C-alpha positions as a printed NumPy array, in Angstrom:
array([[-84.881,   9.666,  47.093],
       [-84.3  ,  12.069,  44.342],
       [-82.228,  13.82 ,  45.437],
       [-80.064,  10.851,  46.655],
       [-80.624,   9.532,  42.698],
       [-78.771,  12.515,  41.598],
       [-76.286,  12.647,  44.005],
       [-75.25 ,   9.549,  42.857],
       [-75.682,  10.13 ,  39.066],
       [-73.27 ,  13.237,  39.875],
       [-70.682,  10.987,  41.973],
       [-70.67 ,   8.511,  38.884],
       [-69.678,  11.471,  36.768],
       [-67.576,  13.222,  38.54 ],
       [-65.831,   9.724,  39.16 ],
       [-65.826,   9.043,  35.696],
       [-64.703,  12.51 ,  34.113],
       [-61.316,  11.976,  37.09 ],
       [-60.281,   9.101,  35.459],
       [-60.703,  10.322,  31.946],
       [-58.413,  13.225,  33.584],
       [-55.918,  10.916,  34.745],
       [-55.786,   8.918,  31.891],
       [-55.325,  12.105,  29.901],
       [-52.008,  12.965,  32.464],
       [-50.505,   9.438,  32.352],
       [-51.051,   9.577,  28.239],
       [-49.394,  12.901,  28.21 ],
       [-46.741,  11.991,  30.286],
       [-45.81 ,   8.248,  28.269],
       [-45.852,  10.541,  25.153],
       [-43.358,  12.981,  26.788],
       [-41.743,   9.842,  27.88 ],
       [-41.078,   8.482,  24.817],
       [-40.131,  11.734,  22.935],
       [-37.447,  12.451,  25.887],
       [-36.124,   8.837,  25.035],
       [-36.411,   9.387,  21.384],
       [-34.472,  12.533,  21.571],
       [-31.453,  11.238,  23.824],
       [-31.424,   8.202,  21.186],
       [-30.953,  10.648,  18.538],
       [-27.821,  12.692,  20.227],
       [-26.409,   9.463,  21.251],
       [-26.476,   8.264,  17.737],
       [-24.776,  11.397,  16.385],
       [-22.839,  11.692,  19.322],
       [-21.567,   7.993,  18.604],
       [-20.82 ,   8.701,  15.077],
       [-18.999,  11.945,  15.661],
       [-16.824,   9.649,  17.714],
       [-16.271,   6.958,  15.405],
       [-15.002,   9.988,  12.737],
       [-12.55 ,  11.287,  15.461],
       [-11.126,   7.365,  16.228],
       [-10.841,   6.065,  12.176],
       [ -7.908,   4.626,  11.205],
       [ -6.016,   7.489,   9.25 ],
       [ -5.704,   6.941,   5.146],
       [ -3.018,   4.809,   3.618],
       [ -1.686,   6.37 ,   0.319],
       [  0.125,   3.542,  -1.427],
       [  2.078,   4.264,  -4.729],
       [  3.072,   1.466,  -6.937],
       [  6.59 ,   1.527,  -9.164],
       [  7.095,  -0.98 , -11.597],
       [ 10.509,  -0.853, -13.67 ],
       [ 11.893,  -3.317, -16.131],
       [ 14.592,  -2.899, -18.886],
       [ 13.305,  -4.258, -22.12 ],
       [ 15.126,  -7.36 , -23.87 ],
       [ 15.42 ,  -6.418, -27.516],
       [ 13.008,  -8.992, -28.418],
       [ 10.9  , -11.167, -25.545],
       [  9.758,  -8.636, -23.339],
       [  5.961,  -8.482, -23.771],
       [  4.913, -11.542, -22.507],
       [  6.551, -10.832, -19.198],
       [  5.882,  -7.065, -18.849],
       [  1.927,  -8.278, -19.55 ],
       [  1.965, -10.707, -16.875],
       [  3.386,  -8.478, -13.809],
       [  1.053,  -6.023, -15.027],
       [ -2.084,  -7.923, -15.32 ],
       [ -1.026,  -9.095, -11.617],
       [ -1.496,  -5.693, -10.452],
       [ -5.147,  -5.616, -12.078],
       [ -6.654,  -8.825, -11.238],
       [ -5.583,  -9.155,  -7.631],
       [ -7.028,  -5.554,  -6.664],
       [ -3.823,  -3.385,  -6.038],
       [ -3.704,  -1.467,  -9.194],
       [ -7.28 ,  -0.017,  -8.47 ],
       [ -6.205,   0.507,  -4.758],
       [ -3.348,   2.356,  -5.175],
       [ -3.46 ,   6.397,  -5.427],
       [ -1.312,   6.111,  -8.326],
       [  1.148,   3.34 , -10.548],
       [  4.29 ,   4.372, -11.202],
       [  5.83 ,   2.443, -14.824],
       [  9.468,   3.003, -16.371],
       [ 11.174,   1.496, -19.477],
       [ 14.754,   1.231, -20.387],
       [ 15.911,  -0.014, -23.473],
       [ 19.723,  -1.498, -23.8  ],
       [ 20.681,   1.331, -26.322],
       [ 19.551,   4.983, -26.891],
       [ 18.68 ,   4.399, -30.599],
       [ 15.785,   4.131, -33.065],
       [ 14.745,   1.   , -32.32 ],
       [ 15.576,   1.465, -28.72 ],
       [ 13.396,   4.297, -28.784],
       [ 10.515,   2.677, -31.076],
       [ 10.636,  -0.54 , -28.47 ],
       [ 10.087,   2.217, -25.616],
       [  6.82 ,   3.465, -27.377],
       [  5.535,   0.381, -27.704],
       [  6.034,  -0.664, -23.814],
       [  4.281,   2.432, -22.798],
       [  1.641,   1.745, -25.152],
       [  1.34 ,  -1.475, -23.819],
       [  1.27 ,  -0.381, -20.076],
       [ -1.343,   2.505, -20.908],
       [ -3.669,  -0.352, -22.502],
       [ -3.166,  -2.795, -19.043],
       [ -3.868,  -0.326, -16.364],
       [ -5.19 ,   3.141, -18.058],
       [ -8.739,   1.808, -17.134],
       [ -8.007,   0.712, -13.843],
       [ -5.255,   3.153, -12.437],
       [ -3.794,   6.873, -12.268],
       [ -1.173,   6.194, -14.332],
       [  2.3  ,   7.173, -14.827],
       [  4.362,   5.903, -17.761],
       [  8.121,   6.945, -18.122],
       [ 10.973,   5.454, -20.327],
       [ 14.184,   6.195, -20.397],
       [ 16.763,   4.966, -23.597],
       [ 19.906,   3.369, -22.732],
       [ 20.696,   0.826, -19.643],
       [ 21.458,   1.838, -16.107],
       [ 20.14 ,  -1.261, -14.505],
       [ 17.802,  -0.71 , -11.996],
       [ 18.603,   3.36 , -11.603],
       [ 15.518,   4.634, -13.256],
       [ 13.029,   2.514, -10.907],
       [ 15.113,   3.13 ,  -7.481],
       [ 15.566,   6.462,  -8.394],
       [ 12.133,   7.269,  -8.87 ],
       [ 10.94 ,   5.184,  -5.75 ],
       [ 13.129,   7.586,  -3.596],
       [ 12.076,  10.789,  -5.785],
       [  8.301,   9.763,  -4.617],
       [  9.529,  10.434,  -1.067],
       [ 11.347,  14.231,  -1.779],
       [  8.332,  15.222,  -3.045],
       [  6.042,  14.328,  -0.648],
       [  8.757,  16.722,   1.859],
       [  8.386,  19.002,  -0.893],
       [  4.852,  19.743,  -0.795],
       [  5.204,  19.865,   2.85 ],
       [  3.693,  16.262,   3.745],
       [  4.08 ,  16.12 ,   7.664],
       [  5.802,  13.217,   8.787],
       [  2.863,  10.835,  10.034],
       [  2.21 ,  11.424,   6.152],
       [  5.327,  10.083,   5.208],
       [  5.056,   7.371,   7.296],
       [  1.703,   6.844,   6.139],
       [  2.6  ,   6.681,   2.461],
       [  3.6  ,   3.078,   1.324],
       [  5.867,   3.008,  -2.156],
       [  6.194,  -1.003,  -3.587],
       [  8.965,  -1.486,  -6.24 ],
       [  9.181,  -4.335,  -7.928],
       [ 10.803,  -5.055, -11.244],
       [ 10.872,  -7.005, -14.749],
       [ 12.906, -10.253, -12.562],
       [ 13.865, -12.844, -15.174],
       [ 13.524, -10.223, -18.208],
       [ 17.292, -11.108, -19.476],
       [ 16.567, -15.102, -18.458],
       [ 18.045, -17.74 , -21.09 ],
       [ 16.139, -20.256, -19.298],
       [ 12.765, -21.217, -20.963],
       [  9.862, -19.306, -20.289],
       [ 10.204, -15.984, -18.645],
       [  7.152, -15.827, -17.146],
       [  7.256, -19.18 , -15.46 ],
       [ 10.607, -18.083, -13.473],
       [ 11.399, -18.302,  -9.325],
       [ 10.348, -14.565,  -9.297],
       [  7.047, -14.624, -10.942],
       [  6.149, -18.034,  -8.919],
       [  7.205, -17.677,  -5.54 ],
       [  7.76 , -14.086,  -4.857],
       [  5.729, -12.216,  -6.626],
       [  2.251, -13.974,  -4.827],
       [  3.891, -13.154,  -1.745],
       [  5.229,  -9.328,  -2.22 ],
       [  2.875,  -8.037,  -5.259],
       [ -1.03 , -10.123,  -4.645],
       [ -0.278, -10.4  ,  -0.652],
       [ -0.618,  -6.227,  -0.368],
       [ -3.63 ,  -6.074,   1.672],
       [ -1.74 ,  -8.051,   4.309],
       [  1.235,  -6.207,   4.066],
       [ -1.025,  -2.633,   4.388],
       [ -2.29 ,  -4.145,   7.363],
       [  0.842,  -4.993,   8.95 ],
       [  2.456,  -1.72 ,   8.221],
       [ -0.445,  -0.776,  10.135],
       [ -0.15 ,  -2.51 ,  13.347],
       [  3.534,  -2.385,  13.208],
       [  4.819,   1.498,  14.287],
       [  8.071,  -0.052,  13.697],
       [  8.269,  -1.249,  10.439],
       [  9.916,   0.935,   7.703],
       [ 10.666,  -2.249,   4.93 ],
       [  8.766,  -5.452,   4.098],
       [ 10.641,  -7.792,   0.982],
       [ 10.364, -11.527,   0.496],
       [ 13.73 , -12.138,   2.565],
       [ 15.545,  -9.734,   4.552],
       [ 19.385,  -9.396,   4.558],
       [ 21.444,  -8.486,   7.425],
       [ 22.582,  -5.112,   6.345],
       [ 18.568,  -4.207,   5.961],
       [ 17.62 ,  -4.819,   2.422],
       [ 15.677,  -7.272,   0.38 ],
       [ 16.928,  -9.964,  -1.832],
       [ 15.551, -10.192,  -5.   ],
       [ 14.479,  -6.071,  -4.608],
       [ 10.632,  -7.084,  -4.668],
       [  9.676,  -4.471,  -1.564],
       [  7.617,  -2.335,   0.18 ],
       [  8.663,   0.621,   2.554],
       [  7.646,   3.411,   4.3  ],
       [  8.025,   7.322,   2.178],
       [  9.485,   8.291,   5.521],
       [ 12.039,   6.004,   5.47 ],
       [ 13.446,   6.441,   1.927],
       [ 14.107,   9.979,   2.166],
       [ 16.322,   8.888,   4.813],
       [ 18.469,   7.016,   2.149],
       [ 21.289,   8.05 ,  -0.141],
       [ 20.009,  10.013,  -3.28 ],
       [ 20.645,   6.96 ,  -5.834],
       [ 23.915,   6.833,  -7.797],
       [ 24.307,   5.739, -11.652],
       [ 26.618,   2.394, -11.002],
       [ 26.546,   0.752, -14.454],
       [ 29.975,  -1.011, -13.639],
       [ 28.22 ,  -2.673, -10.244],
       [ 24.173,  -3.639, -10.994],
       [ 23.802,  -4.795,  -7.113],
       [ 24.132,  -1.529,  -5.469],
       [ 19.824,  -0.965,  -6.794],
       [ 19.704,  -4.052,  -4.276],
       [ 21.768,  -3.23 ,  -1.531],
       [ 20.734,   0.492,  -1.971],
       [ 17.457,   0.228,   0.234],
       [ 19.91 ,  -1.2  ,   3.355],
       [ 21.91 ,   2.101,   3.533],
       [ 21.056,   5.062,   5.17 ],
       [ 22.49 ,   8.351,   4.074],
       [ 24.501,  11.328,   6.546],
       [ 24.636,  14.006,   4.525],
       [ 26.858,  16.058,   6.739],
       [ 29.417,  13.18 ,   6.488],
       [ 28.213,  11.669,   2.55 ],
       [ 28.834,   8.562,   4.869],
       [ 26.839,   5.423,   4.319],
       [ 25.874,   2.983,   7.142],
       [ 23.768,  -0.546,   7.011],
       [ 20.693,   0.3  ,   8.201],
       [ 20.015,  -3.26 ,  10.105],
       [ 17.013,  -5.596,   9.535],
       [ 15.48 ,  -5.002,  13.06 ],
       [ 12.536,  -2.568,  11.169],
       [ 12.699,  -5.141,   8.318],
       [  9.799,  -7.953,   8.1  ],
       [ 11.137, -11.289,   5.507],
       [  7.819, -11.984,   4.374],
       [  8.316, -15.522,   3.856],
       [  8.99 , -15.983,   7.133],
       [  6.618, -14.209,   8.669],
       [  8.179, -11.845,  11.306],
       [  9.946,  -8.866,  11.77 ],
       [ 13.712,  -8.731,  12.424],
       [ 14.188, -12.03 ,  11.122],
       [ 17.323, -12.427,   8.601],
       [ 18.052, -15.002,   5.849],
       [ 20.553, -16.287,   3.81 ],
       [ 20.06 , -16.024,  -0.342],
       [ 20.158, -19.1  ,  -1.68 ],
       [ 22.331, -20.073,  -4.112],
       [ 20.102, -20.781,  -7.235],
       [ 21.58 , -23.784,  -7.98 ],
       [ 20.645, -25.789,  -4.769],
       [ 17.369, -27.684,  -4.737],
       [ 15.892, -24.967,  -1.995],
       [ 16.212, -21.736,  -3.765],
       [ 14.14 , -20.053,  -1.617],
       [ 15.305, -20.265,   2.146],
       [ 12.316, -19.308,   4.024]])
């Protein structure tokens, strides 16, 4: 019977230390369990990431030009309005650098002293807010200073050897003091500042984005013409495609050529000009690529045909 007592008393041990033992194994084995899961969480997550780095949408560079000859006496009012637009609606801070140029109507003192004063202007607008870039030039060419330095932008990108998805990449906008030389009440309540400029200027993001989706859009205005330019010459294009233009002429005797200029691609071989077409174009107003409009005559009732 004693024996038997201890036998048991031994059984009931021997029972008990097992199942500590296997209790033990299965604890060891969740814990290995849970570190093998822990650890293939871990390399997925950096695996993941690695592969959201490789798939990100390359980087935009956009590079703003705004050029307006100067009216010998009301020019602030409008100069401070387009570039105030720039600041409030988020493209002057978004944009790798803002391009300014002022002309005066004659290369003299006062010409000269009005040019100081512009910049001064500009550099008090958008120093804070943008890499700024303040030019003026005395004496009038029309619209050569700001076209000129729009396709300028796009040489020296080649220049410092910016591949061509670069180019492509690189967005210029030009868009000018419209309405500066107006004898028609309040400058900066004119068709320009109204209707286009909320379309072309404080619509950016949109037009980024486009650019984006669209491999084959090189131009984006507020109307498209058939030969490929935009009326009005409010526009965004593509680095790539300017270089592909003519180097921009002085043509005081004929101010439209700055407007027709961004329709006509250059052969240098030949020196030949040819329209460039409106099939990469997109007429913002209306919303798709391609599309082509008339230009209104301003004395209709629908001034903008869109």
């Amino acid at each position: 019977m004693f024996w038997s007592t201890d036998s048991s008393i031994a059984e009931v041990m021997a029972f008990t230390l097992g199942r500590r033992l296997v209790l033990s194994l299965l604890l060891v084995l969740v814990v290995l369990v849970l570190s093998f899961s822990l650890l293939f969480l871990a390399v997925w997550t950096t695996s993941s990431a690695v592969v959201v780095v490789a798939v990100a949408a390359p980087r935009v560079r956009i590079t703003v030009v705004y050029y307006t000859a100067l009216h010998p006496v009301k020019w602030r009012d409008l100069v401070a309005v387009q570039l105030q637009t720039l600041v409030k609606c988020g493209l002057a801070a978004a944009a790798d650098s803002v391009e300014v140029l002022f002309s005066s109507l004659v290369d003299d003192d006062a010409g000269r002293k009005q040019l100081a004063e512009a910049a001064q202007l500009a550099k008090l607008l958008l120093g804070d807010v943008a890499t700024l870039r303040v030019a003026t030039h005395p004496g009038n060419h029309y619209e050569y200073p700001g076209i000129r330095r729009a396709f300028d932008l796009a040489a020296e990108g080649e220049l410092r050897g910016e591949s061509e998805d670069e180019q492509r990449r690189h967005l210029v906008l030009y868009h000018h003091g419209k309405g500066m030389f107006s004898t028609k009440g309040d400058q900066t309540k004119g068709g320009a500042l109204l209707t286009v400029t909320p379309v072309v200027v404080e619509g950016w993001r949109g037009i980024v984005q486009r650019f984006a989706n669209d491999s084959a859009m090189n131009k984006a205005g507020y109307i498209t013409s058939p030969a490929g330019f935009h009326w009005y010459n409010f526009w965004w294009a593509r680095a790539s495609y300017l270089r592909l233009l003519e180097p921009p002429q002085v043509h005081d005797e004929d101010r439209f050529y700055y407007e027709r200029w961004l329709g006509g691609l250059y052969n240098p071989t030949t020196g030949q000009v040819q329209n460039a077409g409106a099939t990469d174009a997109l007429s913002l107003c209306a919303g798709n690529r391609g599309r082509v409009l008339n230009y209104a005559c301003p004395n209709t009732k629908i001034r903008w045909r869109c």
